[in-house]
Short mmCIF file of N, CA and C in Angstrom, two decimals:
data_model
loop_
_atom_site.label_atom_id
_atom_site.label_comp_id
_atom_site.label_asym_id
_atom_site.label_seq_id
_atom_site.Cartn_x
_atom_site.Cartn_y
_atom_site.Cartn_z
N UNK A 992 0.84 -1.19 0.00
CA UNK A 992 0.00 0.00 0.00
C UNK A 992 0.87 1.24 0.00
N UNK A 993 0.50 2.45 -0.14
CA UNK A 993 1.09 3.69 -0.88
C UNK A 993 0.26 4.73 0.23
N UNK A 994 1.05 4.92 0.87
CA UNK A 994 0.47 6.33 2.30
C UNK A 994 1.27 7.68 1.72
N UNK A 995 0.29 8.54 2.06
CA UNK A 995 -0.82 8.29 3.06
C UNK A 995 -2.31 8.16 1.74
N UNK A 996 -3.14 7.60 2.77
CA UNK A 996 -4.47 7.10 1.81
C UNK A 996 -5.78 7.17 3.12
N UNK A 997 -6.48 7.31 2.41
CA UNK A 997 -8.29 7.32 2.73
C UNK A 997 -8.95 6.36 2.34
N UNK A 998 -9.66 5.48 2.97
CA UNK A 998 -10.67 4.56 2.76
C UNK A 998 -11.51 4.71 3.79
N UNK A 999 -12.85 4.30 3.09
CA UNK A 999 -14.02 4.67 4.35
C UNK A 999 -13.97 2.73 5.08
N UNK A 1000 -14.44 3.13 6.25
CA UNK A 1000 -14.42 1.89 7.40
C UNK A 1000 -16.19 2.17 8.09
N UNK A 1001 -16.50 1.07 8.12
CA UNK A 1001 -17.85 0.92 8.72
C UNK A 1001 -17.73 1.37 10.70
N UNK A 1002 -18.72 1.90 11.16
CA UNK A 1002 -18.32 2.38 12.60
C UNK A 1002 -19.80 1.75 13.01
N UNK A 1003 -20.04 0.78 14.31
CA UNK A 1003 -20.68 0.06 14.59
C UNK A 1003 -21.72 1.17 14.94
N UNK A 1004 -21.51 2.01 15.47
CA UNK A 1004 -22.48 3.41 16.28
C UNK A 1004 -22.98 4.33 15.29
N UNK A 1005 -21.78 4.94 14.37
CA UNK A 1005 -21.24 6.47 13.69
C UNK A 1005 -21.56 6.07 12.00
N UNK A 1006 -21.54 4.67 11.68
CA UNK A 1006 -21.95 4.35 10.31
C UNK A 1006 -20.51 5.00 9.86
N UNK A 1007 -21.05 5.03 8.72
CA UNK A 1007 -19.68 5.19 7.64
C UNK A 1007 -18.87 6.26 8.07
N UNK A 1008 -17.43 5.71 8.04
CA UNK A 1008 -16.39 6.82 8.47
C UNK A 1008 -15.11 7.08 7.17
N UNK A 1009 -14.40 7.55 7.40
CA UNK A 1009 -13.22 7.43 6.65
C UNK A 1009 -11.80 7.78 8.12
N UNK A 1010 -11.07 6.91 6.72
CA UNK A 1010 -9.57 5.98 8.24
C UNK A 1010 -9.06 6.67 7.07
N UNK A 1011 -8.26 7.93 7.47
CA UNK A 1011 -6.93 8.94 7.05
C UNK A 1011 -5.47 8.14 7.48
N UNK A 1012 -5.16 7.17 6.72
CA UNK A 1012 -3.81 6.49 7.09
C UNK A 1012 -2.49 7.24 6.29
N UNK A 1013 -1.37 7.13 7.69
CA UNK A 1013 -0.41 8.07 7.22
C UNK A 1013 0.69 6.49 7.04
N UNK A 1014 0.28 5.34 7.49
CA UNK A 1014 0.84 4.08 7.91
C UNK A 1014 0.01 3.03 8.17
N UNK A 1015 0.32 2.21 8.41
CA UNK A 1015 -0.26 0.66 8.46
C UNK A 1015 -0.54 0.40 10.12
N UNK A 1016 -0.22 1.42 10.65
CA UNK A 1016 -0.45 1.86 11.96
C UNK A 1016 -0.46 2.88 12.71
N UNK A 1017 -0.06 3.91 12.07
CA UNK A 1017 -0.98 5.00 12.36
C UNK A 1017 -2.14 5.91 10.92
N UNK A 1018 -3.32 5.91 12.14
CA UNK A 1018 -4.23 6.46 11.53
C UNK A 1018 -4.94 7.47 12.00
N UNK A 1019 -5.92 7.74 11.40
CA UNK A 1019 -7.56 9.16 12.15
C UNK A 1019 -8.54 8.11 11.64
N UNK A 1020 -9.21 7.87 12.34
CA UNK A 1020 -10.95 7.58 12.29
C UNK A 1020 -11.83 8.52 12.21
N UNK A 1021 -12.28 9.25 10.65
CA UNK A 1021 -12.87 10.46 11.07
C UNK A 1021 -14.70 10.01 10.58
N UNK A 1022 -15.40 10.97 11.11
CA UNK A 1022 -16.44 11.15 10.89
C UNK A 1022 -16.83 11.77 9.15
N UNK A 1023 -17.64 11.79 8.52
CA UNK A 1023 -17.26 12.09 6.80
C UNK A 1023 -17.41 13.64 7.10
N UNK A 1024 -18.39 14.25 8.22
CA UNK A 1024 -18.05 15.82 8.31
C UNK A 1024 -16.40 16.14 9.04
N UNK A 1025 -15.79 15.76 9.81
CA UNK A 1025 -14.75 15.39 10.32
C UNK A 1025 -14.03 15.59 8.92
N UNK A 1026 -13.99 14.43 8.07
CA UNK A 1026 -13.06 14.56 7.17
C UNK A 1026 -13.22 15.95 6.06
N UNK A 1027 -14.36 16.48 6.10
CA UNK A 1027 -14.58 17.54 5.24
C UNK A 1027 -13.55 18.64 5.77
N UNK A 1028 -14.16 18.76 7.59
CA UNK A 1028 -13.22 19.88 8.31
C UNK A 1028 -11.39 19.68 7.47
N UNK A 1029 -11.05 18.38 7.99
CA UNK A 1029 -9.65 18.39 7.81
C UNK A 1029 -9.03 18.85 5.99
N UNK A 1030 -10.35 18.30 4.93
CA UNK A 1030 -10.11 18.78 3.83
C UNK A 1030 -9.96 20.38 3.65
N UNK A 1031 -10.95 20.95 4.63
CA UNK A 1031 -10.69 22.52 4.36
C UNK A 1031 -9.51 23.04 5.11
N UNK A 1032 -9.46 22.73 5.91
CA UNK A 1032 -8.18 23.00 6.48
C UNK A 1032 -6.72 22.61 6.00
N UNK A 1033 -6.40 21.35 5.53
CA UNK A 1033 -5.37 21.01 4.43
C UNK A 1033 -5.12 21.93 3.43
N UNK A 1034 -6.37 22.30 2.77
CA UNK A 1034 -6.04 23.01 1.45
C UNK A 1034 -6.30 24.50 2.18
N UNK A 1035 -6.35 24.89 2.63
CA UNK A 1035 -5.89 26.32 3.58
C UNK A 1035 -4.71 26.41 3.72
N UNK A 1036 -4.20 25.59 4.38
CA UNK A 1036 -3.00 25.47 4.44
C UNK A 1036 -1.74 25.26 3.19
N UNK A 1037 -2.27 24.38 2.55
CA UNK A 1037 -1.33 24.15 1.36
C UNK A 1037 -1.46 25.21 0.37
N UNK A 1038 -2.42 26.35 0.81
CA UNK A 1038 -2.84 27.40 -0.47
C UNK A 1038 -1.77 28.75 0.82
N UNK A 1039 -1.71 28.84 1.58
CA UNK A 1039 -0.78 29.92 2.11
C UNK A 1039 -0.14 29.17 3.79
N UNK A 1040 0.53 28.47 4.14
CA UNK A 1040 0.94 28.09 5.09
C UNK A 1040 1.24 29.06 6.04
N UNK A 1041 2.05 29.71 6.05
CA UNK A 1041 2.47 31.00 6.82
C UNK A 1041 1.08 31.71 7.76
N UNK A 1042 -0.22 31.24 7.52
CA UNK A 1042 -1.49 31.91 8.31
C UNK A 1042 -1.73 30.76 9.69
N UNK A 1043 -0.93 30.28 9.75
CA UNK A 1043 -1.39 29.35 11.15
C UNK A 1043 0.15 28.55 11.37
N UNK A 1044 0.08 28.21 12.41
CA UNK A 1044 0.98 27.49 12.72
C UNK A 1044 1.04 25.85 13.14
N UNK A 1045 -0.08 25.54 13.17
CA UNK A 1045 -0.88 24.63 13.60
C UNK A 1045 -2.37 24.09 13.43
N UNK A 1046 -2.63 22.32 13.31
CA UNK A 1046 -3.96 21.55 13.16
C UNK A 1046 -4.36 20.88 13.91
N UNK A 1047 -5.27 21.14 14.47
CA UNK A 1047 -5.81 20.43 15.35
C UNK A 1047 -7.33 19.99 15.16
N UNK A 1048 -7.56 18.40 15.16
CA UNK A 1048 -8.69 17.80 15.50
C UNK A 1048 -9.06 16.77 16.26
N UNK A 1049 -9.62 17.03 17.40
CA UNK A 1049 -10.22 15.28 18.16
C UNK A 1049 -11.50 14.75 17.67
N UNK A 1050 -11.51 13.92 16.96
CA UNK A 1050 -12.11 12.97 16.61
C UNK A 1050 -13.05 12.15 17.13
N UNK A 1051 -14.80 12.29 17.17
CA UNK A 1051 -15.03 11.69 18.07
C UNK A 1051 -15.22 10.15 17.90
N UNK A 1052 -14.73 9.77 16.91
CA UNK A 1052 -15.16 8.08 16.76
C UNK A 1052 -13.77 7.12 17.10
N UNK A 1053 -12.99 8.51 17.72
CA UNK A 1053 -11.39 7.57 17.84
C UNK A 1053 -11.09 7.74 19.24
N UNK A 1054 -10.27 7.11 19.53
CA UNK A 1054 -9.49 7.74 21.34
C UNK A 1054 -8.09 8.40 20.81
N UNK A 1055 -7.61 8.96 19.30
CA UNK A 1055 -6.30 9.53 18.78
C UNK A 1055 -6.65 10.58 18.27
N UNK A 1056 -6.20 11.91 18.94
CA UNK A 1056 -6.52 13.20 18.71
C UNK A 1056 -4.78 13.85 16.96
N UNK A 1057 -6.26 14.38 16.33
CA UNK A 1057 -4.82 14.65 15.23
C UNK A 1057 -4.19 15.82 15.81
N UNK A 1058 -2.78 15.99 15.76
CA UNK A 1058 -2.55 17.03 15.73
C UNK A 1058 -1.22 17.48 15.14
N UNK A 1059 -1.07 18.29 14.43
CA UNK A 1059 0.23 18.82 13.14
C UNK A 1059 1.10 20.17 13.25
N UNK A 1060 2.45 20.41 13.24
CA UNK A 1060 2.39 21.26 13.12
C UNK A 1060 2.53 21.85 11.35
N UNK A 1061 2.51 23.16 11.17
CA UNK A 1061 2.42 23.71 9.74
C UNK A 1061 4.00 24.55 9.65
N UNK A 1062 4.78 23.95 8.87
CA UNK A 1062 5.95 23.95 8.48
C UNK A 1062 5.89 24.80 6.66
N UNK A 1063 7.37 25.02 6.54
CA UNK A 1063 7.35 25.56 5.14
C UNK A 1063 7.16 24.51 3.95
N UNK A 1064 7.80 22.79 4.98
CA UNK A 1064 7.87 22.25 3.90
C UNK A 1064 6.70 21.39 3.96
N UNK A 1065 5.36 21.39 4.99
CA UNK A 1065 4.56 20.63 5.02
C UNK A 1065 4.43 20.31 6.53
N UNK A 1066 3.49 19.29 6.70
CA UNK A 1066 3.10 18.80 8.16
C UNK A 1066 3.49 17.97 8.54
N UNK A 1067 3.98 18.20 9.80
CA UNK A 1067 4.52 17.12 11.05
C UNK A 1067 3.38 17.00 11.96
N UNK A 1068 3.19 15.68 11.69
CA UNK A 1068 2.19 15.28 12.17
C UNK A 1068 3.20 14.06 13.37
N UNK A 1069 2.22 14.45 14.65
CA UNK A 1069 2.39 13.49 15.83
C UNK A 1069 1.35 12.26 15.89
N UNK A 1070 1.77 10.79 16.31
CA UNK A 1070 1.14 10.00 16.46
C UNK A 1070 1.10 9.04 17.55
N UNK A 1071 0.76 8.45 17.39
CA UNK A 1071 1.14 6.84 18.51
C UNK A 1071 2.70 6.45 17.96
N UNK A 1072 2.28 6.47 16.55
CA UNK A 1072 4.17 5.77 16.31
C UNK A 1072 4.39 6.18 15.95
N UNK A 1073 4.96 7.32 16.05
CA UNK A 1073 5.97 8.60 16.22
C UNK A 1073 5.50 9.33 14.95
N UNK A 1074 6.44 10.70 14.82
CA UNK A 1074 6.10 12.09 13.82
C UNK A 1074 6.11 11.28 12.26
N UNK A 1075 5.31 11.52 11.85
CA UNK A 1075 5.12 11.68 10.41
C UNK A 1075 4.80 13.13 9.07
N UNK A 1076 5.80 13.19 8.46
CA UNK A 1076 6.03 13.95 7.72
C UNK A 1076 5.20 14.24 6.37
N UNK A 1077 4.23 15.25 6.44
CA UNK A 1077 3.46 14.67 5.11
C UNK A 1077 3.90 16.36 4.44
N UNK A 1078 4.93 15.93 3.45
CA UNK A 1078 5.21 17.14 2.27
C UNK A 1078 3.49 18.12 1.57
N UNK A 1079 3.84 18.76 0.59
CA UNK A 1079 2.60 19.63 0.23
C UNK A 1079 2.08 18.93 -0.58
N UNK A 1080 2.18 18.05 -1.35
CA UNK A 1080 1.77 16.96 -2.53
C UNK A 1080 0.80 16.19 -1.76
N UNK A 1081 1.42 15.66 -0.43
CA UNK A 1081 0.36 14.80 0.08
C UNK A 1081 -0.79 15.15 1.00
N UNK A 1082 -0.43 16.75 1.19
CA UNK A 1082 -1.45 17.62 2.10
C UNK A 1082 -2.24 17.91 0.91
N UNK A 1083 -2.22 17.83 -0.48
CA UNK A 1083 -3.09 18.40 -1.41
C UNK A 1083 -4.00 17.09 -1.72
N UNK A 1084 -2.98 16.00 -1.76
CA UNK A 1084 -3.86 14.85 -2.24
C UNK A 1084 -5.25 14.92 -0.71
N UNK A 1085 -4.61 14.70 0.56
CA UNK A 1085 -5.48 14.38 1.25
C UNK A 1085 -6.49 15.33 1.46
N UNK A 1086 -6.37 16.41 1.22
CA UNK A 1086 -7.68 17.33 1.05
C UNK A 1086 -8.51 17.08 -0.23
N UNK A 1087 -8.29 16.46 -1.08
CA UNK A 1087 -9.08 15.69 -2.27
C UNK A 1087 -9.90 14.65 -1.98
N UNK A 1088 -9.30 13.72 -1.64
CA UNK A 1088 -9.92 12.38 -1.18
C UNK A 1088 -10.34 12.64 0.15
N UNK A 1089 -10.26 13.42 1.50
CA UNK A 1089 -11.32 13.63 2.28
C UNK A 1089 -12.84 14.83 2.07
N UNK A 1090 -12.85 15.25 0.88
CA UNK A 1090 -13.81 15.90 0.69
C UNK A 1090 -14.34 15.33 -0.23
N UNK A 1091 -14.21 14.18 -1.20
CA UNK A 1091 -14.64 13.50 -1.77
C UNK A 1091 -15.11 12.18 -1.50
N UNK A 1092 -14.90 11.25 -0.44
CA UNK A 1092 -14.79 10.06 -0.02
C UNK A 1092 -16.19 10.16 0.39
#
């Protein structure tokens, strides 16, 4: 498999979700409005970075709160297994496929 990627996952309570994988073990369980938020916010970001310094979302269908910082060269993202680096290519893709999914 090819990260980071979006696929929607069934939620026994929440119904259809989408799982924002940056890895094969770390992920976001988001809600599909959840994933809209993070789409607008991605492409906010990838359209002028320099206006925030930081992303933050807790998730309510997960116990793993996202949170990133906003860099020149893209987001550092913190996880369970450790920082992950997602360049501007993949902050553009994932604001595609979470507003579309």
């Amino acid at each position: 498999m090819s990260y980071p990627l979006v696929k929607r996952v069934p939620h026994r309570m929440l119904g259809d979700m989408l799982r924002m994988m940056l890895s094969e073990r770390a992920y976001f369980d988001l809600t599909l409005e959840e994933g809209r938020t993070l789409s607008r916010a991605f492409t906010a970001v990838a359209f002028d970075w320099r206006r925030t310094d930081a992303i933050y979302l807790s998730p309510v269908g997960s116990d793993v709160e996202f949170s990133a910082a906003v860099t020149e060269q893209g987001l550092d993202v913190e996880t369970t297994d450790g920082g992950h680096h997602l360049d501007w290519d993949d902050v553009t893709e994932l604001a595609e496929r979470l507003a579309v999914e």
